[in-house]
mmCIF file of C-alpha atoms in Angstrom:
data_model
loop_
_atom_site.group_PDB
_atom_site.id
_atom_site.type_symbol
_atom_site.label_atom_id
_atom_site.label_comp_id
_atom_site.label_asym_id
_atom_site.label_seq_id
_atom_site.Cartn_x
_atom_site.Cartn_y
_atom_site.Cartn_z
ATOM 1 C CA MET A 159 74.472 99.188 47.997
ATOM 2 C CA GLU A 160 77.176 99.983 50.528
ATOM 3 C CA THR A 161 76.623 98.287 54.009
ATOM 4 C CA THR A 162 76.897 99.905 57.369
ATOM 5 C CA GLN A 163 79.221 98.165 60.057
ATOM 6 C CA PRO A 164 77.323 98.424 63.299
ATOM 7 C CA GLU A 165 78.472 100.515 65.679
ATOM 8 C CA VAL A 166 81.196 98.938 68.645
ATOM 9 C CA ILE A 167 79.853 100.616 72.082
ATOM 10 C CA PRO A 168 82.643 100.244 74.576
ATOM 11 C CA ALA A 169 81.765 97.823 77.227
ATOM 12 C CA VAL A 170 80.718 100.411 80.641
ATOM 13 C CA PRO A 171 81.882 98.930 83.796
ATOM 14 C CA VAL A 172 79.049 97.317 85.643
ATOM 15 C CA ALA A 173 78.140 99.589 88.765
ATOM 16 C CA THR A 174 78.504 96.972 91.786
ATOM 17 C CA VAL A 175 78.428 97.802 95.433
ATOM 18 C CA MET A 176 81.004 95.947 97.457
ATOM 19 C CA PRO A 177 79.495 94.024 100.319
ATOM 20 C CA GLY A 178 79.837 95.187 103.600
ATOM 21 C CA PRO A 179 82.537 93.509 106.133
ATOM 22 C CA ILE A 180 80.127 91.167 107.704
ATOM 23 C CA GLU A 181 78.421 90.294 104.251
ATOM 24 C CA LEU A 182 81.893 89.438 102.931
ATOM 25 C CA ILE A 183 82.889 87.389 105.836
ATOM 26 C CA LYS A 184 79.588 85.561 105.608
ATOM 27 C CA ARG A 185 80.543 84.564 102.243
ATOM 28 C CA ALA A 186 83.979 83.656 102.736
ATOM 29 C CA TYR A 187 82.770 81.455 105.693
ATOM 30 C CA THR A 188 80.228 79.958 103.046
ATOM 31 C CA ASP A 189 82.670 79.640 99.914
ATOM 32 C CA TYR A 190 85.121 77.848 102.686
ATOM 33 C CA ARG A 191 82.978 75.402 103.302
ATOM 34 C CA SER A 192 81.656 74.841 100.245
ATOM 35 C CA ARG A 193 85.191 74.063 98.979
ATOM 36 C CA PHE A 194 86.765 72.482 102.031
ATOM 37 C CA HIS A 195 87.126 69.231 100.301
ATOM 38 C CA VAL A 196 89.352 70.949 97.887
ATOM 39 C CA ILE A 197 91.496 73.156 99.616
ATOM 40 C CA SER A 198 91.908 70.629 102.873
ATOM 41 C CA LYS A 199 94.792 68.742 101.549
ATOM 42 C CA VAL A 200 96.617 71.959 100.840
ATOM 43 C CA LEU A 201 95.884 73.225 104.042
ATOM 44 C CA ALA A 202 97.004 70.213 105.296
ATOM 45 C CA VAL A 203 100.552 70.890 103.833
ATOM 46 C CA SER A 204 100.819 74.331 104.954
ATOM 47 C CA PHE A 205 100.037 73.263 108.472
ATOM 48 C CA LEU A 206 102.756 70.550 108.749
ATOM 49 C CA ALA A 207 105.351 73.193 106.887
ATOM 50 C CA SER A 208 104.943 75.570 109.513
ATOM 51 C CA VAL A 209 104.859 73.034 112.788
ATOM 52 C CA PHE A 210 108.173 72.222 110.876
ATOM 53 C CA GLN A 211 109.572 75.557 110.708
ATOM 54 C CA SER A 212 108.041 76.245 114.438
ATOM 55 C CA ILE A 213 110.298 73.068 115.718
ATOM 56 C CA ILE A 214 113.194 74.346 113.543
ATOM 57 C CA THR A 215 113.602 77.542 115.136
ATOM 58 C CA PHE A 216 113.828 76.175 118.918
ATOM 59 C CA THR A 217 115.644 72.877 118.149
ATOM 60 C CA LEU A 218 118.386 74.152 115.470
ATOM 61 C CA GLN A 219 119.269 77.373 116.883
ATOM 62 C CA ASP A 220 122.745 76.244 117.835
ATOM 63 C CA SER A 221 123.374 74.962 114.390
ATOM 64 C CA LEU A 222 123.314 78.102 111.921
ATOM 65 C CA GLY A 223 124.012 76.178 108.452
ATOM 66 C CA LEU A 224 120.973 73.453 108.935
ATOM 67 C CA TYR A 225 118.990 75.845 110.518
ATOM 68 C CA LEU A 226 119.074 78.559 107.666
ATOM 69 C CA LEU A 227 118.663 75.154 104.879
ATOM 70 C CA ALA A 228 115.785 74.060 106.881
ATOM 71 C CA SER A 229 113.979 77.642 107.503
ATOM 72 C CA VAL A 230 114.466 78.374 103.897
ATOM 73 C CA LEU A 231 112.642 74.623 102.344
ATOM 74 C CA ALA A 232 110.276 75.755 104.934
ATOM 75 C CA PHE A 233 109.176 79.009 103.820
ATOM 76 C CA ILE A 234 109.048 77.530 100.180
ATOM 77 C CA VAL A 235 106.708 75.065 100.736
ATOM 78 C CA ILE A 236 104.258 77.462 103.188
ATOM 79 C CA TYR A 237 104.625 80.071 100.420
ATOM 80 C CA ILE A 238 104.191 77.838 97.484
ATOM 81 C CA SER A 239 101.062 76.062 99.304
ATOM 82 C CA TYR A 240 99.882 79.701 99.930
ATOM 83 C CA LEU A 241 100.053 80.443 96.620
ATOM 84 C CA ALA A 242 98.052 77.238 95.957
ATOM 85 C CA LEU A 243 95.164 78.117 98.348
ATOM 86 C CA VAL A 244 95.034 81.768 96.485
ATOM 87 C CA ILE A 245 94.637 79.436 93.027
ATOM 88 C CA ALA A 246 92.407 77.081 94.479
ATOM 89 C CA VAL A 247 89.746 80.093 95.932
ATOM 90 C CA ALA A 248 89.953 81.886 92.659
ATOM 91 C CA ASP A 249 89.435 78.672 90.837
ATOM 92 C CA GLU A 250 85.360 78.532 90.880
ATOM 93 C CA GLN A 251 85.093 76.512 88.027
ATOM 94 C CA ASN A 252 86.813 73.675 89.874
ATOM 95 C CA GLN A 253 89.475 73.142 87.076
ATOM 96 C CA HIS A 254 91.905 72.181 89.752
ATOM 97 C CA ALA A 255 90.338 68.811 91.121
ATOM 98 C CA ASP A 256 93.301 67.483 92.939
ATOM 99 C CA ILE A 257 96.187 68.772 95.289
ATOM 100 C CA SER A 258 98.421 67.873 92.290
ATOM 101 C CA ALA A 259 97.068 70.317 89.792
ATOM 102 C CA LEU A 260 97.219 72.853 92.504
ATOM 103 C CA TYR A 261 101.122 72.693 93.249
ATOM 104 C CA GLN A 262 101.428 72.507 89.794
ATOM 105 C CA SER A 263 100.071 75.392 89.405
ATOM 106 C CA ALA A 264 101.411 77.471 92.017
ATOM 107 C CA TRP A 265 105.147 76.412 91.062
ATOM 108 C CA HIS A 266 104.800 77.641 87.430
ATOM 109 C CA VAL A 267 103.955 81.056 89.437
ATOM 110 C CA PHE A 268 105.962 81.253 92.439
ATOM 111 C CA PHE A 269 109.052 83.012 91.089
ATOM 112 C CA PRO A 270 106.589 85.459 89.668
ATOM 113 C CA TYR A 271 105.222 85.860 92.745
ATOM 114 C CA VAL A 272 108.365 86.408 94.264
ATOM 115 C CA GLY A 273 109.262 89.180 92.047
ATOM 116 C CA VAL A 274 105.703 90.935 92.625
ATOM 117 C CA PHE A 275 106.277 90.382 96.404
ATOM 118 C CA ILE A 276 109.688 91.705 96.551
ATOM 119 C CA LEU A 277 108.073 94.593 94.206
ATOM 120 C CA THR A 278 105.330 95.320 96.567
ATOM 121 C CA THR A 279 107.532 94.865 99.965
ATOM 122 C CA LEU A 280 110.587 97.674 98.838
ATOM 123 C CA THR A 281 107.499 99.772 97.608
ATOM 124 C CA VAL A 282 105.454 99.746 100.895
ATOM 125 C CA ILE A 283 109.059 100.251 102.472
ATOM 126 C CA ALA A 284 109.640 103.186 100.598
ATOM 127 C CA GLY A 285 105.977 104.741 101.679
ATOM 128 C CA LEU A 286 107.076 103.681 105.135
ATOM 129 C CA THR A 287 110.395 105.758 105.091
ATOM 130 C CA LEU A 288 108.287 108.499 104.027
ATOM 131 C CA PHE A 289 106.064 108.217 107.102
ATOM 132 C CA VAL A 290 103.860 105.859 108.548
ATOM 133 C CA ILE A 291 100.633 106.959 107.176
ATOM 134 C CA PRO A 292 101.800 106.655 103.165
ATOM 135 C CA GLY A 293 103.356 103.541 103.899
ATOM 136 C CA ILE A 294 99.823 102.245 105.141
ATOM 137 C CA ALA A 295 98.208 103.773 101.931
ATOM 138 C CA VAL A 296 100.626 102.191 99.793
ATOM 139 C CA ALA A 297 99.781 98.789 101.062
ATOM 140 C CA ILE A 298 96.876 98.794 100.674
ATOM 141 C CA PHE A 299 96.834 100.265 97.016
ATOM 142 C CA LEU A 300 99.259 96.995 96.342
ATOM 143 C CA SER A 301 97.212 94.731 98.451
ATOM 144 C CA PHE A 302 95.603 92.449 95.602
ATOM 145 C CA SER A 303 98.825 92.367 93.625
ATOM 146 C CA MET A 304 99.333 88.337 94.277
ATOM 147 C CA TYR A 305 95.379 87.972 92.627
ATOM 148 C CA VAL A 306 96.386 89.785 89.937
ATOM 149 C CA LEU A 307 99.017 87.865 89.153
ATOM 150 C CA VAL A 308 96.896 84.558 89.527
ATOM 151 C CA VAL A 309 93.862 85.308 88.265
ATOM 152 C CA GLU A 310 95.155 87.723 85.407
ATOM 153 C CA LYS A 311 98.453 86.349 85.152
ATOM 154 C CA LYS A 312 100.042 89.987 85.206
ATOM 155 C CA HIS A 313 103.944 89.892 86.197
ATOM 156 C CA TRP A 314 105.989 92.288 87.916
ATOM 157 C CA MET A 315 105.222 96.259 87.804
ATOM 158 C CA SER A 316 101.661 94.893 85.792
ATOM 159 C CA ALA A 317 100.295 93.224 88.678
ATOM 160 C CA LEU A 318 101.263 95.950 91.149
ATOM 161 C CA THR A 319 99.826 98.692 88.627
ATOM 162 C CA LYS A 320 96.198 96.696 88.025
ATOM 163 C CA SER A 321 96.220 96.647 91.664
ATOM 164 C CA TRP A 322 96.580 100.153 92.573
ATOM 165 C CA TYR A 323 94.214 100.990 89.893
ATOM 166 C CA TYR A 324 91.469 98.458 91.346
ATOM 167 C CA VAL A 325 91.889 100.111 94.519
ATOM 168 C CA ARG A 326 91.597 103.836 93.579
ATOM 169 C CA GLY A 327 88.516 105.346 94.799
ATOM 170 C CA ASN A 328 88.046 102.584 96.951
ATOM 171 C CA TRP A 329 90.415 102.728 99.424
ATOM 172 C CA TRP A 330 88.509 104.012 102.288
ATOM 173 C CA LYS A 331 86.396 100.957 101.457
ATOM 174 C CA VAL A 332 89.026 98.322 101.302
ATOM 175 C CA PHE A 333 90.804 99.454 104.608
ATOM 176 C CA GLY A 334 87.550 99.668 106.606
ATOM 177 C CA ARG A 335 87.089 96.077 105.463
ATOM 178 C CA MET A 336 89.959 95.417 106.394
ATOM 179 C CA ILE A 337 90.547 96.640 109.584
ATOM 180 C CA VAL A 338 86.828 94.953 110.377
ATOM 181 C CA PHE A 339 88.653 91.436 109.532
ATOM 182 C CA ALA A 340 91.968 92.058 111.357
ATOM 183 C CA ILE A 341 89.807 93.013 114.232
ATOM 184 C CA LEU A 342 87.797 89.647 114.753
ATOM 185 C CA MET A 343 90.981 87.538 113.351
ATOM 186 C CA GLY A 344 92.692 88.945 116.493
ATOM 187 C CA VAL A 345 89.960 88.439 118.914
ATOM 188 C CA LEU A 346 89.429 84.964 118.075
ATOM 189 C CA MET A 347 93.145 84.218 118.366
ATOM 190 C CA ILE A 348 92.756 86.092 121.966
ATOM 191 C CA ILE A 349 89.871 83.843 122.836
ATOM 192 C CA THR A 350 91.965 80.917 122.017
ATOM 193 C CA GLU A 351 94.465 81.689 123.842
ATOM 194 C CA ILE A 352 92.792 82.314 126.881
ATOM 195 C CA VAL A 353 90.925 79.537 126.592
ATOM 196 C CA THR A 354 94.383 77.386 126.236
ATOM 197 C CA SER A 355 95.348 78.991 129.633
ATOM 198 C CA LEU A 356 92.293 78.276 130.934
ATOM 199 C CA LEU A 357 91.936 74.933 130.463
ATOM 200 C CA GLY A 358 95.771 74.237 131.361
ATOM 201 C CA LEU A 359 96.330 73.306 127.793
ATOM 202 C CA ASN A 360 99.748 75.243 127.556
ATOM 203 C CA GLN A 361 100.989 72.933 130.091
ATOM 204 C CA ILE A 362 100.522 70.062 127.789
ATOM 205 C CA GLY A 363 103.498 68.401 125.654
ATOM 206 C CA PRO A 364 107.301 69.334 125.943
ATOM 207 C CA ARG A 365 108.453 72.554 126.736
ATOM 208 C CA MET A 366 110.280 75.438 124.500
ATOM 209 C CA PHE A 367 112.303 78.506 125.248
ATOM 210 C CA MET A 368 112.285 81.683 123.348
ATOM 211 C CA ASP A 369 115.682 83.117 124.299
ATOM 212 C CA GLY A 370 115.563 86.715 124.794
ATOM 213 C CA TYR A 371 112.318 87.000 126.012
ATOM 214 C CA ASN A 372 112.084 90.135 128.446
ATOM 215 C CA GLY A 373 115.530 89.269 129.301
ATOM 216 C CA GLY A 374 115.282 85.780 130.342
ATOM 217 C CA GLU A 375 113.200 82.484 128.477
ATOM 218 C CA LYS A 376 109.817 82.444 127.959
ATOM 219 C CA GLU A 377 108.437 78.691 128.201
ATOM 220 C CA ILE A 378 106.359 77.759 125.046
ATOM 221 C CA SER A 379 104.058 74.458 125.800
ATOM 222 C CA LEU A 380 104.701 72.471 122.505
ATOM 223 C CA PHE A 381 101.155 71.834 121.924
ATOM 224 C CA ALA A 382 99.779 75.379 122.584
ATOM 225 C CA SER A 383 102.255 76.460 119.871
ATOM 226 C CA ILE A 384 100.615 73.361 117.098
ATOM 227 C CA LEU A 385 97.185 74.659 118.364
ATOM 228 C CA SER A 386 98.021 78.180 117.505
ATOM 229 C CA LEU A 387 99.164 77.420 114.372
ATOM 230 C CA ALA A 388 96.284 75.028 113.516
ATOM 231 C CA ILE A 389 94.009 77.938 114.037
ATOM 232 C CA GLN A 390 95.792 79.876 112.012
ATOM 233 C CA SER A 391 96.380 77.559 108.923
ATOM 234 C CA PHE A 392 92.814 76.219 108.676
ATOM 235 C CA ILE A 393 90.656 79.203 109.863
ATOM 236 C CA VAL A 394 92.380 82.589 109.888
ATOM 237 C CA THR A 395 94.698 82.406 106.494
ATOM 238 C CA PRO A 396 92.002 80.607 104.346
ATOM 239 C CA LEU A 397 88.899 82.550 105.406
ATOM 240 C CA GLY A 398 91.449 85.418 104.584
ATOM 241 C CA ILE A 399 92.029 84.472 101.419
ATOM 242 C CA PHE A 400 88.810 84.072 100.370
ATOM 243 C CA PHE A 401 87.582 87.525 102.121
ATOM 244 C CA PHE A 402 90.562 89.285 100.315
ATOM 245 C CA TYR A 403 89.867 87.485 96.825
ATOM 246 C CA LEU A 404 86.185 88.602 96.993
ATOM 247 C CA ILE A 405 87.007 92.615 97.581
ATOM 248 C CA TYR A 406 89.307 91.990 94.758
ATOM 249 C CA LYS A 407 86.440 90.413 92.683
ATOM 250 C CA SER A 408 84.320 93.337 93.832
ATOM 251 C CA LEU A 409 86.776 95.491 92.894
ATOM 252 C CA ARG A 410 87.464 94.143 89.455
ATOM 253 C CA GLU A 411 83.576 94.152 88.742
ATOM 254 C CA GLN A 412 83.373 97.672 88.793
ATOM 255 C CA LYS A 413 86.178 98.649 86.448
ATOM 256 C CA PRO A 414 87.084 97.632 83.240
ATOM 257 C CA ILE A 415 89.180 94.665 82.469
ATOM 258 C CA GLU A 416 91.967 96.315 80.429
ATOM 259 C CA LEU A 417 93.408 99.318 81.816
ATOM 260 C CA GLN A 418 94.242 102.039 79.439
ATOM 261 C CA GLU A 419 97.951 102.523 78.289
ATOM 262 C CA VAL A 420 98.488 106.301 79.261
ATOM 263 C CA GLU A 421 96.578 105.304 82.672
ATOM 264 C CA GLU A 422 98.994 102.368 83.522
ATOM 265 C CA LYS A 423 101.655 104.651 82.204
ATOM 266 C CA LYS A 424 100.468 107.016 85.050
ATOM 267 C CA ILE A 425 100.066 104.681 88.081
ATOM 268 C CA ARG A 426 103.437 103.270 87.285
ATOM 269 C CA LYS A 427 104.924 106.675 86.946
ATOM 270 C CA ASN A 428 103.331 107.174 90.780
ATOM 271 C CA ILE A 429 104.504 103.958 91.751
ATOM 272 C CA TYR A 430 108.230 104.585 90.570
ATOM 273 C CA ILE A 431 108.149 108.489 92.578
ATOM 274 C CA ILE A 432 107.370 106.622 95.718
ATOM 275 C CA MET A 433 110.238 104.139 95.253
ATOM 276 C CA GLY A 434 112.930 106.817 94.360
ATOM 277 C CA LEU A 435 111.366 109.108 97.307
ATOM 278 C CA GLY A 436 112.016 105.960 99.693
ATOM 279 C CA ILE A 437 115.519 104.945 98.218
ATOM 280 C CA VAL A 438 116.307 108.892 98.885
ATOM 281 C CA MET A 439 115.003 108.731 102.168
ATOM 282 C CA SER A 440 116.552 105.637 103.495
ATOM 283 C CA ILE A 441 119.806 107.299 102.490
ATOM 284 C CA ILE A 442 119.180 110.214 104.022
ATOM 285 C CA ILE A 443 118.375 108.154 107.556
ATOM 286 C CA VAL A 444 121.417 105.803 107.411
ATOM 287 C CA ILE A 445 123.315 109.072 106.997
ATOM 288 C CA VAL A 446 121.976 110.724 110.146
ATOM 289 C CA LEU A 447 122.153 107.359 112.284
ATOM 290 C CA GLY A 448 125.399 106.681 111.441
ATOM 291 C CA THR A 449 126.250 110.232 112.317
ATOM 292 C CA LEU A 450 124.550 109.844 115.691
ATOM 293 C CA ILE A 451 125.781 106.558 116.224
ATOM 294 C CA VAL A 452 129.419 107.883 115.606
ATOM 295 C CA THR A 453 128.820 110.972 118.121
ATOM 296 C CA LEU A 454 126.928 109.541 120.662
ATOM 297 C CA LEU A 455 128.823 106.333 121.056
ATOM 298 C CA PRO A 456 132.342 107.485 122.315
ATOM 299 C CA GLN A 457 130.062 109.186 124.886
ATOM 300 C CA ILE A 458 127.747 106.398 126.409
ATOM 301 C CA PHE A 459 130.747 103.653 125.791
ATOM 302 C CA PRO A 460 133.986 105.553 126.705
ATOM 303 C CA THR A 461 137.248 103.931 125.288
ATOM 304 C CA PRO A 462 139.299 103.025 128.862
ATOM 305 C CA GLY A 463 141.986 105.369 129.420
ATOM 306 C CA ALA A 464 140.446 107.737 127.523
ATOM 307 C CA GLU A 465 140.106 110.244 130.345
ATOM 308 C CA GLU A 466 143.635 110.233 131.616
ATOM 309 C CA VAL A 467 144.706 110.684 128.532
ATOM 310 C CA ASN A 468 142.784 114.010 127.904
ATOM 311 C CA THR A 469 144.055 114.583 131.312
ATOM 312 C CA THR A 470 147.240 114.515 130.543
ATOM 313 C CA LEU A 471 146.944 116.521 127.339
ATOM 314 C CA SER A 472 145.357 119.001 128.947
ATOM 315 C CA LEU A 473 147.950 119.421 131.672
ATOM 316 C CA LEU A 474 150.709 119.692 128.979
#
């Protein structure tokens, strides 16, 4: 007797509705509070690295070599901490219980992250050369590449392609939620600056100077600078990562996890086209600007004695 195999029915994406921006912020804050004991040490490392970078910006400007070395080291620590924070946020099963495990995982994906970051930046810049709106559109499409890298272990173009796939059809929803979050965090930073100024907290501690501010120097209180960094490190950045992760999670639940090969090739082709057009536009912009500079520079900054030479030649 012939046995029949049960028919395999393809998985259907779960029809979920993306929460609104306020609901996302509430959930992000709730998750932040519940996971604070795990991520607080990572936030502290990131904060100290940011303070170190802020200090060397004002103290090592005269020593270019030391300044560049210290800046690179600070950036590496900051971005590895950023990756560790993303891993902690995405680790809903608490597999990384201590900070050393988080940083080991972050180090393993650091160089793939650099590759994804470079590709994303180049694509967004390419979009910006095609005018501002395409650049913004591309930035939104690729905004979840890092989460795809960390959660799904997709590297390089695969991370960009998957992010584009998730956002497609949800662009306005994602954009609107990002705008609301950016406005609320911007208001928080403005309120902090106003309160700091009213209470005179910006007068506490040593003074630092930023050269070239409106043609002179702007005094910056070290205390005020550290306070601003603390708010960014312990509130804005972690809330932003939780917020973006919740959007990514919602987008992923709405679509099949496995992207079809034909569809993936089509999306990659679009990204490559944007990159190619961006490169062409960049070359055209450089040529046009170079021509304008060469043409207008002698008129703006005439060479000494050029008028006398021209007068002599005209008399001859």
